[in-house]
PDB file of C-alpha atoms in Angstrom:
ATOM      1  CA  MET A  42     163.829 115.404 171.300  1.00 63.00           C
ATOM      2  CA  ILE A  43     161.898 114.467 167.996  1.00 64.00           C
ATOM      3  CA  GLY A  44     160.423 117.529 166.452  1.00 65.00           C
ATOM      4  CA  ASP A  45     159.714 120.048 169.000  1.00 67.00           C
ATOM      5  CA  ASP A  46     157.136 118.342 171.112  1.00 69.00           C
ATOM      6  CA  VAL A  47     158.251 114.708 171.586  1.00 72.00           C
ATOM      7  CA  VAL A  48     160.736 113.847 174.343  1.00 75.00           C
ATOM      8  CA  ILE A  49     162.292 110.334 174.622  1.00 76.00           C
ATOM      9  CA  GLU A  50     164.242 109.425 177.697  1.00 77.00           C
ATOM     10  CA  ILE A  51     165.779 106.500 179.183  1.00 78.00           C
ATOM     11  CA  VAL A  52     163.837 105.959 182.413  1.00 76.00           C
ATOM     12  CA  GLU A  53     165.703 102.961 183.805  1.00 79.00           C
ATOM     13  CA  VAL A  54     168.372 100.438 182.827  1.00 81.00           C
ATOM     14  CA  THR A  55     168.308  97.057 184.675  1.00 81.00           C
ATOM     15  CA  GLY A  56     170.808  94.576 183.392  1.00 81.00           C
ATOM     16  CA  THR A  57     169.830  94.110 179.713  1.00 78.00           C
ATOM     17  CA  THR A  58     166.318  95.796 180.110  1.00 78.00           C
ATOM     18  CA  VAL A  59     166.037  99.445 179.148  1.00 77.00           C
ATOM     19  CA  ARG A  60     162.715 101.342 179.984  1.00 77.00           C
ATOM     20  CA  VAL A  61     162.133 104.163 177.683  1.00 75.00           C
ATOM     21  CA  GLY A  62     159.836 106.926 178.457  1.00 75.00           C
ATOM     22  CA  ILE A  63     158.057 109.022 175.708  1.00 72.00           C
ATOM     23  CA  THR A  64     156.370 112.286 176.430  1.00 73.00           C
ATOM     24  CA  ALA A  65     154.280 113.688 173.503  1.00 68.00           C
ATOM     25  CA  PRO A  66     151.004 115.562 173.050  1.00 62.00           C
ATOM     26  CA  ARG A  67     147.978 113.342 173.034  1.00 53.00           C
ATOM     27  CA  GLU A  68     147.309 113.934 169.446  1.00 49.00           C
ATOM     28  CA  ARG A  69     150.820 112.916 168.491  1.00 50.00           C
ATOM     29  CA  LEU A  70     150.458 109.164 167.963  1.00 52.00           C
ATOM     30  CA  ILE A  71     152.857 106.795 169.396  1.00 58.00           C
ATOM     31  CA  TYR A  72     152.616 103.408 167.745  1.00 58.00           C
ATOM     32  CA  ARG A  73     154.021 100.644 169.591  1.00 62.00           C
ATOM     33  CA  GLU A  74     157.145  99.309 167.941  1.00 71.00           C
ATOM     34  CA  GLU A  75     155.691  95.855 167.675  1.00 76.00           C
ATOM     35  CA  LEU A  76     152.663  97.234 165.651  1.00 83.00           C
ATOM     36  CA  TRP A  77     155.127  98.952 163.231  1.00 85.00           C
ATOM     37  CA  GLU A  78     157.153  95.765 163.109  1.00 89.00           C
ATOM     38  CA  ARG A  79     154.094  93.731 161.980  1.00 92.00           C
ATOM     39  CA  VAL A  80     153.236  96.216 159.231  1.00 94.00           C
ATOM     40  CA  LYS A  81     156.919  96.212 158.174  1.00 95.00           C
ATOM     41  CA  GLN A  82     156.927  92.481 157.967  1.00 95.00           C
ATOM     42  CA  GLU A  83     153.762  92.275 156.233  1.00 96.00           C
ATOM     43  CA  ASN A  84     154.775  94.697 153.589  1.00 96.00           C
ATOM     44  CA  GLN A  85     158.040  92.857 152.999  1.00 96.00           C
ATOM     45  CA  GLU A  86     156.225  89.596 152.644  1.00 95.00           C
ATOM     46  CA  ALA A  87     153.761  91.100 150.248  1.00 95.00           C
ATOM     47  CA  ALA A  88     156.525  92.277 148.145  1.00 95.00           C
ATOM     48  CA  ARG A  89     158.044  88.903 148.071  1.00 92.00           C
ATOM     49  CA  ALA A  90     155.070  86.754 147.695  1.00 86.00           C
ATOM     50  CA  ASN A  91     154.892  84.609 144.482  1.00 82.00           C
ATOM     51  CA  PHE A  92     151.752  86.206 142.887  1.00 81.00           C
ATOM     52  CA  LYS A  93     151.012  84.169 139.822  1.00 71.00           C
ATOM     53  CA  GLU A  94     148.810  85.882 137.367  1.00 60.00           C
ATOM     54  CA  PRO A  95     147.121  84.214 134.490  1.00 48.00           C
ATOM     55  CA  GLY A  96     149.280  86.240 132.128  1.00 47.00           C
ATOM     56  CA  GLU A  97     152.424  85.205 133.887  1.00 48.00           C
ATOM     57  CA  SER A  98     151.754  81.453 133.475  1.00 42.00           C
ATOM     58  CA  PRO A  99     153.579  79.948 130.448  1.00 43.00           C
ATOM     59  CA  ALA A 100     150.589  77.716 129.933  1.00 40.00           C
ATOM     60  CA  ALA A 101     148.308  80.600 129.519  1.00 35.00           C
ATOM     61  CA  SER A 102     146.919  80.933 126.041  1.00 35.00           C
TER      62      SER A 102
ATOM     63  CA  MET B  12     153.325 112.270 129.096  1.00 86.00           C
ATOM     64  CA  GLN B  13     154.707 108.665 129.521  1.00 92.00           C
ATOM     65  CA  GLN B  14     157.401 107.477 131.707  1.00 94.00           C
ATOM     66  CA  THR B  15     159.319 104.286 131.075  1.00 96.00           C
ATOM     67  CA  VAL B  16     159.402 102.034 134.165  1.00 96.00           C
ATOM     68  CA  ASN B  17     161.422  98.928 134.448  1.00 96.00           C
ATOM     69  CA  SER B  18     159.894  96.003 136.352  1.00 95.00           C
ATOM     70  CA  SER B  19     161.421  92.770 137.167  1.00 94.00           C
ATOM     71  CA  ARG B  20     157.935  91.290 137.292  1.00 92.00           C
ATOM     72  CA  PHE B  21     156.346  92.982 134.257  1.00 92.00           C
ATOM     73  CA  GLY B  22     159.380  94.020 132.008  1.00 95.00           C
ATOM     74  CA  GLU B  23     159.569  97.516 130.500  1.00 96.00           C
ATOM     75  CA  LEU B  24     156.397  99.553 130.983  1.00 95.00           C
ATOM     76  CA  GLU B  25     155.277 102.857 129.584  1.00 96.00           C
ATOM     77  CA  VAL B  26     153.285 104.458 132.350  1.00 96.00           C
ATOM     78  CA  PRO B  27     151.300 107.609 132.141  1.00 96.00           C
ATOM     79  CA  ALA B  28     152.483 110.358 134.383  1.00 94.00           C
ATOM     80  CA  GLU B  29     149.064 110.463 136.110  1.00 94.00           C
ATOM     81  CA  ALA B  30     149.517 106.952 137.250  1.00 95.00           C
ATOM     82  CA  VAL B  31     152.620 107.727 139.210  1.00 97.00           C
ATOM     83  CA  ILE B  32     152.088 108.316 143.054  1.00 97.00           C
ATOM     84  CA  ASP B  33     154.552 110.024 145.220  1.00 97.00           C
ATOM     85  CA  PHE B  34     155.036 108.492 148.542  1.00 97.00           C
ATOM     86  CA  PRO B  35     157.010 111.109 150.688  1.00 94.00           C
ATOM     87  CA  SER B  36     157.601 108.591 153.497  1.00 92.00           C
ATOM     88  CA  GLY B  37     157.732 105.393 151.278  1.00 95.00           C
ATOM     89  CA  LEU B  38     155.955 102.304 152.321  1.00 96.00           C
ATOM     90  CA  ILE B  39     156.531 101.014 155.881  1.00 94.00           C
ATOM     91  CA  GLY B  40     159.523  98.758 156.003  1.00 92.00           C
ATOM     92  CA  VAL B  41     160.197  98.520 152.243  1.00 95.00           C
ATOM     93  CA  GLY B  42     160.810 102.227 151.409  1.00 94.00           C
ATOM     94  CA  GLY B  43     160.398 103.440 147.835  1.00 96.00           C
ATOM     95  CA  ARG B  44     159.330 106.921 146.819  1.00 97.00           C
ATOM     96  CA  ARG B  45     157.495 106.899 143.518  1.00 97.00           C
ATOM     97  CA  PHE B  46     155.173 104.145 142.639  1.00 98.00           C
ATOM     98  CA  ALA B  47     153.254 103.641 139.446  1.00 97.00           C
ATOM     99  CA  LEU B  48     149.871 102.218 139.991  1.00 97.00           C
ATOM    100  CA  LEU B  49     149.393  99.576 137.415  1.00 95.00           C
ATOM    101  CA  THR B  50     146.045  98.265 136.346  1.00 90.00           C
ATOM    102  CA  ARG B  51     146.374  95.070 134.331  1.00 79.00           C
ATOM    103  CA  GLU B  52     143.442  93.615 132.740  1.00 75.00           C
ATOM    104  CA  GLU B  53     144.169  90.056 133.491  1.00 70.00           C
ATOM    105  CA  SER B  54     144.636  90.818 137.236  1.00 67.00           C
ATOM    106  CA  GLY B  55     140.993  91.371 137.754  1.00 80.00           C
ATOM    107  CA  ALA B  56     140.544  92.850 141.177  1.00 89.00           C
ATOM    108  CA  PHE B  57     144.224  93.409 141.761  1.00 93.00           C
ATOM    109  CA  ARG B  58     146.437  96.200 140.892  1.00 95.00           C
ATOM    110  CA  TRP B  59     150.153  96.765 141.532  1.00 95.00           C
ATOM    111  CA  LEU B  60     152.323  99.479 142.989  1.00 97.00           C
ATOM    112  CA  GLN B  61     155.520  99.320 141.054  1.00 97.00           C
ATOM    113  CA  GLU B  62     158.423 101.362 142.345  1.00 97.00           C
ATOM    114  CA  THR B  63     159.520 103.617 139.339  1.00 97.00           C
ATOM    115  CA  GLU B  64     163.284 103.400 140.135  1.00 97.00           C
ATOM    116  CA  HIS B  65     163.523 100.062 141.742  1.00 97.00           C
ATOM    117  CA  GLU B  66     162.542  97.359 139.463  1.00 96.00           C
ATOM    118  CA  ASP B  67     162.388  94.653 142.156  1.00 95.00           C
ATOM    119  CA  LEU B  68     159.934  96.489 144.365  1.00 97.00           C
ATOM    120  CA  ALA B  69     156.266  95.920 143.488  1.00 96.00           C
ATOM    121  CA  LEU B  70     153.284  95.114 145.665  1.00 96.00           C
ATOM    122  CA  PRO B  71     149.882  93.874 144.662  1.00 96.00           C
ATOM    123  CA  VAL B  72     147.109  96.076 146.158  1.00 97.00           C
ATOM    124  CA  THR B  73     143.278  96.108 145.890  1.00 96.00           C
ATOM    125  CA  ASP B  74     140.205  98.143 146.596  1.00 95.00           C
ATOM    126  CA  PRO B  75     139.273  97.113 150.127  1.00 96.00           C
ATOM    127  CA  PHE B  76     135.618  98.058 149.738  1.00 95.00           C
ATOM    128  CA  ALA B  77     135.186  95.540 147.008  1.00 93.00           C
ATOM    129  CA  PHE B  78     135.904  92.809 149.509  1.00 94.00           C
ATOM    130  CA  PHE B  79     134.911  94.437 152.736  1.00 94.00           C
ATOM    131  CA  PRO B  80     131.960  96.543 152.193  1.00 92.00           C
ATOM    132  CA  ASP B  81     131.873  97.783 155.845  1.00 92.00           C
ATOM    133  CA  TYR B  82     135.635  98.637 155.912  1.00 95.00           C
ATOM    134  CA  GLU B  83     136.396 101.894 157.537  1.00 94.00           C
ATOM    135  CA  VAL B  84     139.605 103.947 157.927  1.00 94.00           C
ATOM    136  CA  GLN B  85     140.027 106.147 160.939  1.00 92.00           C
ATOM    137  CA  ILE B  86     142.920 108.441 161.336  1.00 90.00           C
ATOM    138  CA  SER B  87     143.441 111.301 163.766  1.00 84.00           C
ATOM    139  CA  ASP B  88     143.080 114.881 162.827  1.00 84.00           C
ATOM    140  CA  ALA B  89     146.831 115.413 163.326  1.00 82.00           C
ATOM    141  CA  GLU B  90     147.616 112.478 160.901  1.00 85.00           C
ATOM    142  CA  ALA B  91     145.067 113.782 158.393  1.00 89.00           C
ATOM    143  CA  GLU B  92     146.832 117.126 158.525  1.00 88.00           C
ATOM    144  CA  ARG B  93     150.220 115.533 158.196  1.00 87.00           C
ATOM    145  CA  ILE B  94     149.199 113.746 155.023  1.00 88.00           C
ATOM    146  CA  GLY B  95     147.339 116.595 153.740  1.00 87.00           C
ATOM    147  CA  ILE B  96     143.829 115.315 153.715  1.00 86.00           C
ATOM    148  CA  SER B  97     141.078 117.663 155.138  1.00 81.00           C
ATOM    149  CA  GLU B  98     137.814 115.839 154.139  1.00 80.00           C
ATOM    150  CA  PRO B  99     136.785 112.332 154.837  1.00 74.00           C
ATOM    151  CA  GLY B 100     136.428 110.576 151.593  1.00 79.00           C
ATOM    152  CA  GLU B 101     138.984 112.800 149.889  1.00 85.00           C
ATOM    153  CA  ALA B 102     141.459 110.004 149.448  1.00 92.00           C
ATOM    154  CA  ASP B 103     141.372 106.835 147.536  1.00 94.00           C
ATOM    155  CA  VAL B 104     142.024 103.768 149.681  1.00 96.00           C
ATOM    156  CA  LEU B 105     144.120 100.795 148.765  1.00 97.00           C
ATOM    157  CA  VAL B 106     145.298  97.959 150.818  1.00 98.00           C
ATOM    158  CA  ILE B 107     148.255  95.683 150.224  1.00 98.00           C
ATOM    159  CA  VAL B 108     147.561  92.046 149.229  1.00 96.00           C
ATOM    160  CA  ARG B 109     149.738  89.129 150.531  1.00 95.00           C
ATOM    161  CA  ALA B 110     149.504  86.605 147.820  1.00 93.00           C
ATOM    162  CA  ALA B 111     149.448  82.827 148.280  1.00 92.00           C
ATOM    163  CA  GLU B 112     149.214  79.647 146.214  1.00 89.00           C
ATOM    164  CA  ALA B 113     145.370  79.574 146.472  1.00 89.00           C
ATOM    165  CA  LEU B 114     143.040  82.622 146.412  1.00 88.00           C
ATOM    166  CA  GLU B 115     141.413  81.385 149.718  1.00 90.00           C
ATOM    167  CA  ASP B 116     144.847  81.976 151.394  1.00 92.00           C
ATOM    168  CA  PHE B 117     145.375  85.411 150.124  1.00 94.00           C
ATOM    169  CA  SER B 118     145.237  88.072 152.880  1.00 96.00           C
ATOM    170  CA  VAL B 119     145.101  91.819 153.016  1.00 97.00           C
ATOM    171  CA  ASN B 120     146.479  94.415 155.346  1.00 97.00           C
ATOM    172  CA  LEU B 121     143.417  96.352 156.738  1.00 97.00           C
ATOM    173  CA  LEU B 122     145.581  97.785 159.606  1.00 95.00           C
ATOM    174  CA  ALA B 123     147.803  99.756 157.449  1.00 96.00           C
ATOM    175  CA  PRO B 124     145.890 101.016 154.407  1.00 97.00           C
ATOM    176  CA  ILE B 125     147.314 103.356 151.718  1.00 97.00           C
ATOM    177  CA  LEU B 126     145.597 106.710 151.220  1.00 96.00           C
ATOM    178  CA  VAL B 127     146.139 108.494 147.991  1.00 95.00           C
ATOM    179  CA  SER B 128     144.992 112.067 147.357  1.00 93.00           C
ATOM    180  CA  ARG B 129     146.194 114.145 144.398  1.00 91.00           C
ATOM    181  CA  GLN B 130     148.907 111.609 143.428  1.00 94.00           C
ATOM    182  CA  VAL B 131     150.452 111.644 146.877  1.00 95.00           C
ATOM    183  CA  GLY B 132     150.259 108.504 148.871  1.00 96.00           C
ATOM    184  CA  HIS B 133     150.726 107.567 152.498  1.00 96.00           C
ATOM    185  CA  GLN B 134     150.510 104.269 154.312  1.00 96.00           C
ATOM    186  CA  VAL B 135     148.820 104.947 157.602  1.00 93.00           C
ATOM    187  CA  ILE B 136     147.901 103.064 160.753  1.00 90.00           C
ATOM    188  CA  ASN B 137     144.153 102.607 160.779  1.00 93.00           C
ATOM    189  CA  GLU B 138     142.775 103.282 164.143  1.00 88.00           C
ATOM    190  CA  ALA B 139     139.325 101.705 163.436  1.00 91.00           C
ATOM    191  CA  PRO B 140     138.565  98.791 165.813  1.00 88.00           C
ATOM    192  CA  ARG B 141     139.074  95.117 164.664  1.00 87.00           C
ATOM    193  CA  VAL B 142     141.540  95.691 161.813  1.00 92.00           C
ATOM    194  CA  ASP B 143     144.586  93.475 161.419  1.00 94.00           C
ATOM    195  CA  VAL B 144     147.599  93.224 159.153  1.00 95.00           C
ATOM    196  CA  ARG B 145     146.541  89.748 157.838  1.00 95.00           C
ATOM    197  CA  VAL B 146     142.760  89.468 157.163  1.00 96.00           C
ATOM    198  CA  PRO B 147     141.731  86.623 154.795  1.00 95.00           C
ATOM    199  CA  LEU B 148     140.871  88.411 151.527  1.00 94.00           C
ATOM    200  CA  LEU B 149     137.571  86.564 151.276  1.00 91.00           C
ATOM    201  CA  ALA B 150     136.598  86.850 154.886  1.00 87.00           C
ATOM    202  CA  GLY B 151     134.452  89.916 154.284  1.00 79.00           C
ATOM    203  CA  LEU B 152     132.520  88.473 151.419  1.00 79.00           C
ATOM    204  CA  ALA B 153     131.793  85.242 153.280  1.00 71.00           C
ATOM    205  CA  GLU B 154     130.458  87.293 156.232  1.00 65.00           C
ATOM    206  CA  SER B 155     128.201  89.520 154.161  1.00 59.00           C
ATOM    207  CA  ALA B 156     126.965  86.237 152.363  1.00 56.00           C
ATOM    208  CA  VAL B 157     125.524  84.918 155.576  1.00 51.00           C
TER     209      VAL B 157
END
């Protein structure tokens, strides 16, 4: 249980594949993990990117 | 009230208290809690979210409407309630910028905008159609120029 209205259960285990069932009210949004992963990765790259501002350049006057 | 914030990018900064935004859930995948929204004259359209306690954590952000005049953010009522926004337009919207060597290669994350209301910020998943995590920054302007 997550909170008091979301239920996650293992539906099936076949070899290395696990099917997970999620039961939640419609208004409770379930974001696919890959969507979340993409946002996470994009944030991490944005935080790392070499953003050169005019003020940071040693050649700037 | 000013707060001293150390930034590995910008050095020691004096930040007014009203520029500090609390992110109860952090930013997706990078965490953080309290970020100073820095406006730097030389950055033009870009601002920075600098984590106040983690000097290495800073992300460039921009006003999406400056680049995408038709940009829309849609969230469910439940999500709006979770983040404490009751009226559309009540929050300021920022999007995270992914910088590159050339400005033409910059992209913005229109899928996961940051909503700020009363100095509290949340990164949300935008349910509007046709939004992506990596949209060329200048794509919207090129489109509206046609």
